């Protein structure tokens, strides 16, 4: 994902390989979360009353705020990819920098939420709803951290002058990955916070 | 392309540990996988022999019940996760996929190297878990696995890492096969090994994340007390079984499809005939991969699913036999009126067909609801999956090792010793495992250190068989070592095969091919060139 393959010569083949590779990888990520979504469906059917009463304990304001933060970060990524397609490496670095920053904001808000919940005695082992909540948001949070690391690495590469309008495969695929992280959250918000 | 003699050392020329540990050459990574997985085959095998030793007498004699539980868990977990799943795909697959399709390397050489080291990290974690070894069986069923004193979280994490390595390898192969085929290498000119590996990679990529998250949940259940599988908190232990088998049944096909690919390579070469039903074999691989996802429930007939669900899973289970049988009949049709020679790869390939057929034909007894309830968790199950897994996959692996040994090492094997080893393996295998069918039908349950005296004779016979089998395998690998050290140099194409990997020197150079190959025909045109007919 991070560098062109050692041989094959043809950058077009390398780009197509990287893209197919990332889409395949995203399929595995969908399945990783898919198991948890399945568990959510199973237990929601089994305990509708519990899910209704427990979801009220989550902080909807912070959840919505975080959604706005992530969507904005996705916009920044898209603008960054657009910038490098036009060959503007400095602009790409700025936009990706903003994304990483927004990722950090997201994590801080999440931290506040979790602390609040711990104070109210809500832990991963409290009941099945909070097991799901902490596993899903936790796994998603790990992906945010990974995504921030990858984007930072892309910025470092860009500072070394590795990308141009002609070659920017790592920018494209890392951008795609960030969109995926955003997308998962878009599903988490209604499932956990909104529907009771 | 002209046949080239193999006098040089090819990709093996560079020496020193750095040239291996940091290599991005798919061939070296494949060889490292082979050494690693074969080491685990031996360790797992030693556990198997210890189990057989204990079963010599009806009473527990040599070690405690707990130790026995630990041993069969380690035997199963190591053989499945560290040998059978990775050995052919990551070992032989890494080595031969680029060679087969005329590429210089896999699509992502760095990810390939990373996946090897993730695999190593995974087994180090698995070994670290031995401080308080697992006693749950290789399936880690909750609620016991959530409560036992063993290091379940550690082992789960190890298997999570091994799964990640498996995903990366599968992903790499899919992209390689899609994007890096040589000019002229159309889908219908791909060797059938590639079709097998392609289907395998799809399963690896689709199924492994699910078991990854399952083991993660199990670890979290132990560390944080999350409630997914704990009925006291509203969880459901059967959910674990669903998740586990959603991965682990398709993975049975990760184990068998690459071996079937090898058999499809070996049979036409040693019958000197075009493979019969090329497209049927190719598509049946995909069909097996697809249907394999729909049958996991047959592991859970006795877990209290609804009768309707049981019936559906039973039906689908029978259905998966269709593409499997398509393959077997096509191999036999290929043999028909061929000029067959019985070199060691061919002996193992034929053994595969025979043993796999026995394993396959005993499948319906377990796939059928009524007989399953009787045979569930008896030695019949043990015999059945050893016939398919060991009689199938491991024999396919041995066929591949013998077939490709000259290509990988540039040395020839001692054929006479190879055949003696084969005879011992064949006899030992059947004595060991056929007996288990009998004792299973009589009702002996699996996973017990002690048993009723009426099963004594069968168990003694089975243990004697396992000793013969062990000697056979030892002779085989001593032969490999001897061939590696003192074997005569191998020509580029000792079997006069037509697929691309034989059109380079043995061993191949780091770059695989001197010039980019251009493919003009399918690889099975013995006497009848120009593409598959059906």
JSON list of C-alpha atoms in Angstrom, two decimals, chain A:
[
{"chain": "A", "resi": 1, "resn": "UNK", "atom": "CA", "xyz": [0.00, 0.00, 0.00]},
{"chain": "A", "resi": 2, "resn": "UNK", "atom": "CA", "xyz": [2.75, 2.47, 0.84]},
{"chain": "A", "resi": 3, "resn": "UNK", "atom": "CA", "xyz": [5.20, 2.09, -2.01]},
{"chain": "A", "resi": 4, "resn": "UNK", "atom": "CA", "xyz": [5.17, 1.02, -5.61]},
{"chain": "A", "resi": 5, "resn": "UNK", "atom": "CA", "xyz": [6.02, -2.65, -6.09]},
{"chain": "A", "resi": 6, "resn": "UNK", "atom": "CA", "xyz": [9.68, -3.32, -6.62]},
{"chain": "A", "resi": 7, "resn": "UNK", "atom": "CA", "xyz": [9.52, -4.35, -10.25]},
{"chain": "A", "resi": 8, "resn": "UNK", "atom": "CA", "xyz": [6.91, -4.57, -13.02]},
{"chain": "A", "resi": 9, "resn": "UNK", "atom": "CA", "xyz": [8.17, -1.20, -14.29]},
{"chain": "A", "resi": 10, "resn": "UNK", "atom": "CA", "xyz": [4.79, 0.06, -15.41]},
{"chain": "A", "resi": 11, "resn": "UNK", "atom": "CA", "xyz": [3.41, 2.70, -12.97]},
{"chain": "A", "resi": 12, "resn": "UNK", "atom": "CA", "xyz": [-0.10, 2.23, -14.34]},
{"chain": "A", "resi": 13, "resn": "UNK", "atom": "CA", "xyz": [-0.05, -1.46, -13.34]},
{"chain": "A", "resi": 14, "resn": "UNK", "atom": "CA", "xyz": [1.33, -0.44, -9.95]},
{"chain": "A", "resi": 15, "resn": "UNK", "atom": "CA", "xyz": [-1.49, 2.05, -9.44]},
{"chain": "A", "resi": 16, "resn": "UNK", "atom": "CA", "xyz": [-4.18, -0.41, -10.46]},
{"chain": "A", "resi": 17, "resn": "UNK", "atom": "CA", "xyz": [-2.65, -3.09, -8.24]},
{"chain": "A", "resi": 18, "resn": "UNK", "atom": "CA", "xyz": [-2.59, -0.73, -5.28]},
{"chain": "A", "resi": 19, "resn": "UNK", "atom": "CA", "xyz": [-6.20, 0.24, -5.84]},
{"chain": "A", "resi": 20, "resn": "UNK", "atom": "CA", "xyz": [-7.43, -3.35, -6.19]},
{"chain": "A", "resi": 21, "resn": "UNK", "atom": "CA", "xyz": [-5.35, -4.24, -3.12]},
{"chain": "A", "resi": 22, "resn": "UNK", "atom": "CA", "xyz": [-6.91, -1.51, -1.03]},
{"chain": "A", "resi": 23, "resn": "UNK", "atom": "CA", "xyz": [-10.46, -2.30, -2.11]},
{"chain": "A", "resi": 24, "resn": "UNK", "atom": "CA", "xyz": [-9.87, -5.94, -1.21]},
{"chain": "A", "resi": 25, "resn": "UNK", "atom": "CA", "xyz": [-8.48, -4.84, 2.12]},
{"chain": "A", "resi": 26, "resn": "UNK", "atom": "CA", "xyz": [-11.54, -2.66, 2.72]},
{"chain": "A", "resi": 27, "resn": "UNK", "atom": "CA", "xyz": [-13.69, -5.74, 2.06]},
{"chain": "A", "resi": 28, "resn": "UNK", "atom": "CA", "xyz": [-11.89, -7.48, 4.94]},
{"chain": "A", "resi": 29, "resn": "UNK", "atom": "CA", "xyz": [-12.49, -4.43, 7.14]},
{"chain": "A", "resi": 30, "resn": "UNK", "atom": "CA", "xyz": [-16.18, -4.48, 6.31]},
{"chain": "A", "resi": 31, "resn": "UNK", "atom": "CA", "xyz": [-16.28, -8.12, 7.43]},
{"chain": "A", "resi": 32, "resn": "UNK", "atom": "CA", "xyz": [-14.35, -7.33, 10.59]},
{"chain": "A", "resi": 33, "resn": "UNK", "atom": "CA", "xyz": [-17.02, -4.82, 11.58]},
{"chain": "A", "resi": 34, "resn": "UNK", "atom": "CA", "xyz": [-19.66, -7.03, 9.96]},
{"chain": "A", "resi": 35, "resn": "UNK", "atom": "CA", "xyz": [-19.35, -9.63, 12.70]},
{"chain": "A", "resi": 36, "resn": "UNK", "atom": "CA", "xyz": [-20.02, -6.97, 15.32]},
{"chain": "A", "resi": 37, "resn": "UNK", "atom": "CA", "xyz": [-22.95, -5.56, 13.36]},
{"chain": "A", "resi": 38, "resn": "UNK", "atom": "CA", "xyz": [-24.33, -9.09, 13.17]},
{"chain": "A", "resi": 39, "resn": "UNK", "atom": "CA", "xyz": [-24.00, -9.42, 16.91]},
{"chain": "A", "resi": 40, "resn": "UNK", "atom": "CA", "xyz": [-25.77, -6.06, 17.24]},
{"chain": "A", "resi": 41, "resn": "UNK", "atom": "CA", "xyz": [-28.68, -7.30, 15.10]},
{"chain": "A", "resi": 42, "resn": "UNK", "atom": "CA", "xyz": [-28.94, -10.57, 17.01]},
{"chain": "A", "resi": 43, "resn": "UNK", "atom": "CA", "xyz": [-28.97, -9.01, 20.45]},
{"chain": "A", "resi": 44, "resn": "UNK", "atom": "CA", "xyz": [-31.18, -6.10, 19.47]},
{"chain": "A", "resi": 45, "resn": "UNK", "atom": "CA", "xyz": [-33.84, -8.55, 18.33]},
{"chain": "A", "resi": 46, "resn": "UNK", "atom": "CA", "xyz": [-33.41, -10.49, 21.54]},
{"chain": "A", "resi": 47, "resn": "UNK", "atom": "CA", "xyz": [-33.54, -7.55, 23.98]},
{"chain": "A", "resi": 48, "resn": "UNK", "atom": "CA", "xyz": [-35.37, -4.59, 22.40]},
{"chain": "A", "resi": 49, "resn": "UNK", "atom": "CA", "xyz": [-36.29, -3.10, 25.78]},
{"chain": "A", "resi": 50, "resn": "UNK", "atom": "CA", "xyz": [-32.71, -3.18, 27.08]},
{"chain": "A", "resi": 51, "resn": "UNK", "atom": "CA", "xyz": [-31.39, -1.54, 23.92]},
{"chain": "A", "resi": 52, "resn": "UNK", "atom": "CA", "xyz": [-33.97, 1.21, 24.22]},
{"chain": "A", "resi": 53, "resn": "UNK", "atom": "CA", "xyz": [-33.26, 2.04, 27.84]},
{"chain": "A", "resi": 54, "resn": "UNK", "atom": "CA", "xyz": [-29.47, 1.83, 27.52]},
{"chain": "A", "resi": 55, "resn": "UNK", "atom": "CA", "xyz": [-29.07, 3.94, 24.41]},
{"chain": "A", "resi": 56, "resn": "UNK", "atom": "CA", "xyz": [-30.59, 6.89, 26.28]},
{"chain": "A", "resi": 57, "resn": "UNK", "atom": "CA", "xyz": [-27.53, 6.90, 28.54]},
{"chain": "A", "resi": 58, "resn": "UNK", "atom": "CA", "xyz": [-25.21, 7.88, 25.66]},
{"chain": "A", "resi": 59, "resn": "UNK", "atom": "CA", "xyz": [-24.32, 11.51, 25.05]},
{"chain": "A", "resi": 60, "resn": "UNK", "atom": "CA", "xyz": [-26.03, 12.39, 21.77]},
{"chain": "A", "resi": 61, "resn": "UNK", "atom": "CA", "xyz": [-24.61, 15.91, 21.62]},
{"chain": "A", "resi": 62, "resn": "UNK", "atom": "CA", "xyz": [-21.02, 14.70, 21.70]},
{"chain": "A", "resi": 63, "resn": "UNK", "atom": "CA", "xyz": [-21.85, 11.88, 19.28]},
{"chain": "A", "resi": 64, "resn": "UNK", "atom": "CA", "xyz": [-23.29, 14.33, 16.77]},
{"chain": "A", "resi": 65, "resn": "UNK", "atom": "CA", "xyz": [-20.39, 16.72, 17.24]},
{"chain": "A", "resi": 66, "resn": "UNK", "atom": "CA", "xyz": [-18.00, 13.89, 16.47]},
{"chain": "A", "resi": 67, "resn": "UNK", "atom": "CA", "xyz": [-19.93, 13.03, 13.34]},
{"chain": "A", "resi": 68, "resn": "UNK", "atom": "CA", "xyz": [-19.51, 16.58, 12.11]},
{"chain": "A", "resi": 69, "resn": "UNK", "atom": "CA", "xyz": [-15.79, 16.43, 12.93]},
{"chain": "A", "resi": 70, "resn": "UNK", "atom": "CA", "xyz": [-15.31, 13.21, 10.95]},
{"chain": "A", "resi": 71, "resn": "UNK", "atom": "CA", "xyz": [-17.32, 14.33, 7.94]},
{"chain": "A", "resi": 72, "resn": "UNK", "atom": "CA", "xyz": [-15.28, 17.52, 7.79]},
{"chain": "A", "resi": 73, "resn": "UNK", "atom": "CA", "xyz": [-12.09, 15.48, 7.96]},
{"chain": "A", "resi": 74, "resn": "UNK", "atom": "CA", "xyz": [-13.29, 13.37, 5.05]},
{"chain": "A", "resi": 75, "resn": "UNK", "atom": "CA", "xyz": [-13.88, 16.56, 3.07]},
{"chain": "A", "resi": 76, "resn": "UNK", "atom": "CA", "xyz": [-10.32, 17.64, 3.84]},
{"chain": "A", "resi": 77, "resn": "UNK", "atom": "CA", "xyz": [-9.00, 14.31, 2.58]},
{"chain": "A", "resi": 78, "resn": "UNK", "atom": "CA", "xyz": [-10.96, 14.65, -0.63]},
{"chain": "A", "resi": 79, "resn": "UNK", "atom": "CA", "xyz": [-9.59, 18.17, -1.15]},
{"chain": "A", "resi": 80, "resn": "UNK", "atom": "CA", "xyz": [-6.08, 16.86, -0.45]},
{"chain": "A", "resi": 81, "resn": "UNK", "atom": "CA", "xyz": [-6.37, 14.15, -3.09]},
{"chain": "A", "resi": 82, "resn": "UNK", "atom": "CA", "xyz": [-7.75, 16.72, -5.52]},
{"chain": "A", "resi": 83, "resn": "UNK", "atom": "CA", "xyz": [-4.79, 19.01, -4.76]},
{"chain": "A", "resi": 84, "resn": "UNK", "atom": "CA", "xyz": [-2.15, 16.40, -5.59]},
{"chain": "A", "resi": 85, "resn": "UNK", "atom": "CA", "xyz": [-3.96, 15.41, -8.76]},
{"chain": "A", "resi": 86, "resn": "UNK", "atom": "CA", "xyz": [-3.28, 19.00, -9.83]},
{"chain": "A", "resi": 87, "resn": "UNK", "atom": "CA", "xyz": [0.30, 18.63, -8.64]},
{"chain": "A", "resi": 88, "resn": "UNK", "atom": "CA", "xyz": [0.00, 20.92, -5.59]},
{"chain": "A", "resi": 89, "resn": "UNK", "atom": "CA", "xyz": [1.99, 19.02, -2.97]},
{"chain": "A", "resi": 90, "resn": "UNK", "atom": "CA", "xyz": [2.04, 21.82, -0.35]},
{"chain": "A", "resi": 91, "resn": "UNK", "atom": "CA", "xyz": [-1.74, 22.06, -0.45]},
{"chain": "A", "resi": 92, "resn": "UNK", "atom": "CA", "xyz": [-2.04, 18.30, -0.06]},
{"chain": "A", "resi": 93, "resn": "UNK", "atom": "CA", "xyz": [0.12, 18.46, 3.07]},
{"chain": "A", "resi": 94, "resn": "UNK", "atom": "CA", "xyz": [-2.09, 21.20, 4.56]},
{"chain": "A", "resi": 95, "resn": "UNK", "atom": "CA", "xyz": [-5.31, 19.33, 3.92]},
{"chain": "A", "resi": 96, "resn": "UNK", "atom": "CA", "xyz": [-3.94, 16.05, 5.24]},
{"chain": "A", "resi": 97, "resn": "UNK", "atom": "CA", "xyz": [-2.59, 17.92, 8.26]},
{"chain": "A", "resi": 98, "resn": "UNK", "atom": "CA", "xyz": [-6.08, 19.26, 8.94]},
{"chain": "A", "resi": 99, "resn": "UNK", "atom": "CA", "xyz": [-7.45, 15.71, 8.66]},
{"chain": "A", "resi": 100, "resn": "UNK", "atom": "CA", "xyz": [-5.00, 14.36, 11.20]},
{"chain": "A", "resi": 101, "resn": "UNK", "atom": "CA", "xyz": [-5.86, 17.24, 13.52]},
{"chain": "A", "resi": 102, "resn": "UNK", "atom": "CA", "xyz": [-9.59, 16.54, 13.20]},
{"chain": "A", "resi": 103, "resn": "UNK", "atom": "CA", "xyz": [-8.88, 12.89, 13.88]},
{"chain": "A", "resi": 104, "resn": "UNK", "atom": "CA", "xyz": [-7.22, 13.96, 17.13]},
{"chain": "A", "resi": 105, "resn": "UNK", "atom": "CA", "xyz": [-10.24, 16.13, 18.00]},
{"chain": "A", "resi": 106, "resn": "UNK", "atom": "CA", "xyz": [-12.48, 13.12, 17.38]},
{"chain": "A", "resi": 107, "resn": "UNK", "atom": "CA", "xyz": [-10.42, 10.99, 19.76]},
{"chain": "A", "resi": 108, "resn": "UNK", "atom": "CA", "xyz": [-10.47, 13.68, 22.47]},
{"chain": "A", "resi": 109, "resn": "UNK", "atom": "CA", "xyz": [-14.26, 13.93, 22.30]},
{"chain": "A", "resi": 110, "resn": "UNK", "atom": "CA", "xyz": [-14.45, 10.14, 22.44]},
{"chain": "A", "resi": 111, "resn": "UNK", "atom": "CA", "xyz": [-12.18, 10.19, 25.48]},
{"chain": "A", "resi": 112, "resn": "UNK", "atom": "CA", "xyz": [-14.49, 12.67, 27.23]},
{"chain": "A", "resi": 113, "resn": "UNK", "atom": "CA", "xyz": [-17.48, 10.47, 26.42]},
{"chain": "A", "resi": 114, "resn": "UNK", "atom": "CA", "xyz": [-15.86, 7.30, 27.69]},
{"chain": "A", "resi": 115, "resn": "UNK", "atom": "CA", "xyz": [-14.71, 8.99, 30.91]},
{"chain": "A", "resi": 116, "resn": "UNK", "atom": "CA", "xyz": [-18.24, 10.26, 31.49]},
{"chain": "A", "resi": 117, "resn": "UNK", "atom": "CA", "xyz": [-19.61, 6.77, 31.01]},
{"chain": "A", "resi": 118, "resn": "UNK", "atom": "CA", "xyz": [-17.06, 5.22, 33.37]},
{"chain": "A", "resi": 119, "resn": "UNK", "atom": "CA", "xyz": [-18.08, 7.79, 35.98]},
{"chain": "A", "resi": 120, "resn": "UNK", "atom": "CA", "xyz": [-21.65, 6.64, 35.68]},
{"chain": "A", "resi": 121, "resn": "UNK", "atom": "CA", "xyz": [-20.50, 3.06, 36.23]},
{"chain": "A", "resi": 122, "resn": "UNK", "atom": "CA", "xyz": [-20.99, 1.98, 32.63]},
{"chain": "A", "resi": 123, "resn": "UNK", "atom": "CA", "xyz": [-18.27, -0.49, 31.65]},
{"chain": "A", "resi": 124, "resn": "UNK", "atom": "CA", "xyz": [-17.76, -2.97, 28.80]},
{"chain": "A", "resi": 125, "resn": "UNK", "atom": "CA", "xyz": [-19.00, -5.71, 31.12]},
{"chain": "A", "resi": 126, "resn": "UNK", "atom": "CA", "xyz": [-22.09, -3.86, 32.34]},
{"chain": "A", "resi": 127, "resn": "UNK", "atom": "CA", "xyz": [-24.49, -5.43, 29.87]},
{"chain": "A", "resi": 128, "resn": "UNK", "atom": "CA", "xyz": [-24.69, -6.54, 26.27]},
{"chain": "A", "resi": 129, "resn": "UNK", "atom": "CA", "xyz": [-25.49, -3.06, 24.95]},
{"chain": "A", "resi": 130, "resn": "UNK", "atom": "CA", "xyz": [-22.42, -1.52, 26.51]},
{"chain": "A", "resi": 131, "resn": "UNK", "atom": "CA", "xyz": [-20.30, -4.48, 25.44]},
{"chain": "A", "resi": 132, "resn": "UNK", "atom": "CA", "xyz": [-21.31, -3.70, 21.88]},
{"chain": "A", "resi": 133, "resn": "UNK", "atom": "CA", "xyz": [-20.89, 0.02, 22.37]},
{"chain": "A", "resi": 134, "resn": "UNK", "atom": "CA", "xyz": [-17.36, -0.21, 23.75]},
{"chain": "A", "resi": 135, "resn": "UNK", "atom": "CA", "xyz": [-16.23, -2.87, 21.27]},
{"chain": "A", "resi": 136, "resn": "UNK", "atom": "CA", "xyz": [-17.59, -1.01, 18.26]},
{"chain": "A", "resi": 137, "resn": "UNK", "atom": "CA", "xyz": [-16.38, 2.46, 19.23]},
{"chain": "A", "resi": 138, "resn": "UNK", "atom": "CA", "xyz": [-13.10, 1.03, 20.52]},
{"chain": "A", "resi": 139, "resn": "UNK", "atom": "CA", "xyz": [-12.38, -0.87, 17.31]},
{"chain": "A", "resi": 140, "resn": "UNK", "atom": "CA", "xyz": [-13.36, 2.20, 15.33]},
{"chain": "A", "resi": 141, "resn": "UNK", "atom": "CA", "xyz": [-11.11, 4.35, 17.51]},
{"chain": "A", "resi": 142, "resn": "UNK", "atom": "CA", "xyz": [-8.16, 2.04, 16.79]},
{"chain": "A", "resi": 143, "resn": "UNK", "atom": "CA", "xyz": [-8.85, 2.50, 13.10]},
{"chain": "A", "resi": 144, "resn": "UNK", "atom": "CA", "xyz": [-8.87, 6.28, 13.56]},
{"chain": "A", "resi": 145, "resn": "UNK", "atom": "CA", "xyz": [-5.45, 6.07, 15.21]},
{"chain": "A", "resi": 146, "resn": "UNK", "atom": "CA", "xyz": [-4.14, 3.83, 12.41]},
{"chain": "A", "resi": 147, "resn": "UNK", "atom": "CA", "xyz": [-5.56, 6.18, 9.80]},
{"chain": "A", "resi": 148, "resn": "UNK", "atom": "CA", "xyz": [-3.92, 9.19, 11.45]},
{"chain": "A", "resi": 149, "resn": "UNK", "atom": "CA", "xyz": [-0.60, 7.34, 11.39]},
{"chain": "A", "resi": 150, "resn": "UNK", "atom": "CA", "xyz": [-0.95, 6.48, 7.71]},
{"chain": "A", "resi": 151, "resn": "UNK", "atom": "CA", "xyz": [-1.92, 10.03, 6.73]},
{"chain": "A", "resi": 152, "resn": "UNK", "atom": "CA", "xyz": [0.99, 11.44, 8.73]},
{"chain": "A", "resi": 153, "resn": "UNK", "atom": "CA", "xyz": [3.32, 9.08, 6.89]},
{"chain": "A", "resi": 154, "resn": "UNK", "atom": "CA", "xyz": [1.90, 10.29, 3.57]},
{"chain": "A", "resi": 155, "resn": "UNK", "atom": "CA", "xyz": [2.57, 13.88, 4.61]},
{"chain": "A", "resi": 156, "resn": "UNK", "atom": "CA", "xyz": [6.16, 12.95, 5.47]},
{"chain": "A", "resi": 157, "resn": "UNK", "atom": "CA", "xyz": [6.58, 11.30, 2.07]},
{"chain": "A", "resi": 158, "resn": "UNK", "atom": "CA", "xyz": [5.09, 14.35, 0.39]},
{"chain": "A", "resi": 159, "resn": "UNK", "atom": "CA", "xyz": [7.54, 16.67, 2.19]},
{"chain": "A", "resi": 160, "resn": "UNK", "atom": "CA", "xyz": [10.32, 14.57, 0.71]},
{"chain": "A", "resi": 161, "resn": "UNK", "atom": "CA", "xyz": [8.89, 15.43, -2.70]},
{"chain": "A", "resi": 162, "resn": "UNK", "atom": "CA", "xyz": [7.67, 11.93, -3.56]},
{"chain": "A", "resi": 163, "resn": "UNK", "atom": "CA", "xyz": [4.34, 12.90, -5.14]},
{"chain": "A", "resi": 164, "resn": "UNK", "atom": "CA", "xyz": [3.35, 14.72, -8.27]},
{"chain": "A", "resi": 165, "resn": "UNK", "atom": "CA", "xyz": [0.34, 14.96, -10.55]},
{"chain": "A", "resi": 166, "resn": "UNK", "atom": "CA", "xyz": [1.77, 11.90, -12.32]},
{"chain": "A", "resi": 167, "resn": "UNK", "atom": "CA", "xyz": [2.46, 9.70, -9.30]},
{"chain": "A", "resi": 168, "resn": "UNK", "atom": "CA", "xyz": [0.42, 9.82, -6.11]},
{"chain": "A", "resi": 169, "resn": "UNK", "atom": "CA", "xyz": [-0.82, 6.27, -5.51]},
{"chain": "A", "resi": 170, "resn": "UNK", "atom": "CA", "xyz": [-0.24, 6.30, -1.72]},
{"chain": "A", "resi": 171, "resn": "UNK", "atom": "CA", "xyz": [-2.25, 9.54, -1.44]},
{"chain": "A", "resi": 172, "resn": "UNK", "atom": "CA", "xyz": [-5.20, 8.02, -3.26]},
{"chain": "A", "resi": 173, "resn": "UNK", "atom": "CA", "xyz": [-5.29, 4.77, -1.31]},
{"chain": "A", "resi": 174, "resn": "UNK", "atom": "CA", "xyz": [-4.72, 6.38, 2.10]},
{"chain": "A", "resi": 175, "resn": "UNK", "atom": "CA", "xyz": [-7.53, 8.83, 1.28]},
{"chain": "A", "resi": 176, "resn": "UNK", "atom": "CA", "xyz": [-9.81, 5.94, 0.42]},
{"chain": "A", "resi": 177, "resn": "UNK", "atom": "CA", "xyz": [-8.97, 4.33, 3.76]},
{"chain": "A", "resi": 178, "resn": "UNK", "atom": "CA", "xyz": [-9.89, 7.49, 5.66]},
{"chain": "A", "resi": 179, "resn": "UNK", "atom": "CA", "xyz": [-13.25, 7.65, 3.88]},
{"chain": "A", "resi": 180, "resn": "UNK", "atom": "CA", "xyz": [-13.87, 4.11, 5.05]},
{"chain": "A", "resi": 181, "resn": "UNK", "atom": "CA", "xyz": [-13.22, 5.11, 8.66]},
{"chain": "A", "resi": 182, "resn": "UNK", "atom": "CA", "xyz": [-15.67, 7.97, 8.26]},
{"chain": "A", "resi": 183, "resn": "UNK", "atom": "CA", "xyz": [-18.22, 5.65, 6.70]},
{"chain": "A", "resi": 184, "resn": "UNK", "atom": "CA", "xyz": [-18.13, 3.17, 9.57]},
{"chain": "A", "resi": 185, "resn": "UNK", "atom": "CA", "xyz": [-18.85, 5.97, 12.02]},
{"chain": "A", "resi": 186, "resn": "UNK", "atom": "CA", "xyz": [-21.81, 7.09, 9.91]},
{"chain": "A", "resi": 187, "resn": "UNK", "atom": "CA", "xyz": [-23.31, 3.65, 10.63]},
{"chain": "A", "resi": 188, "resn": "UNK", "atom": "CA", "xyz": [-22.33, 3.64, 14.28]},
{"chain": "A", "resi": 189, "resn": "UNK", "atom": "CA", "xyz": [-24.01, 6.93, 15.13]},
{"chain": "A", "resi": 190, "resn": "UNK", "atom": "CA", "xyz": [-27.61, 5.92, 14.34]},
{"chain": "A", "resi": 191, "resn": "UNK", "atom": "CA", "xyz": [-27.23, 2.34, 15.55]},
{"chain": "A", "resi": 192, "resn": "UNK", "atom": "CA", "xyz": [-25.83, 3.27, 18.95]},
{"chain": "A", "resi": 193, "resn": "UNK", "atom": "CA", "xyz": [-26.97, 6.80, 19.68]},
{"chain": "A", "resi": 194, "resn": "UNK", "atom": "CA", "xyz": [-30.14, 7.53, 17.74]},
{"chain": "A", "resi": 195, "resn": "UNK", "atom": "CA", "xyz": [-32.49, 4.56, 17.40]},
{"chain": "A", "resi": 196, "resn": "UNK", "atom": "CA", "xyz": [-33.99, 3.27, 20.58]}
]
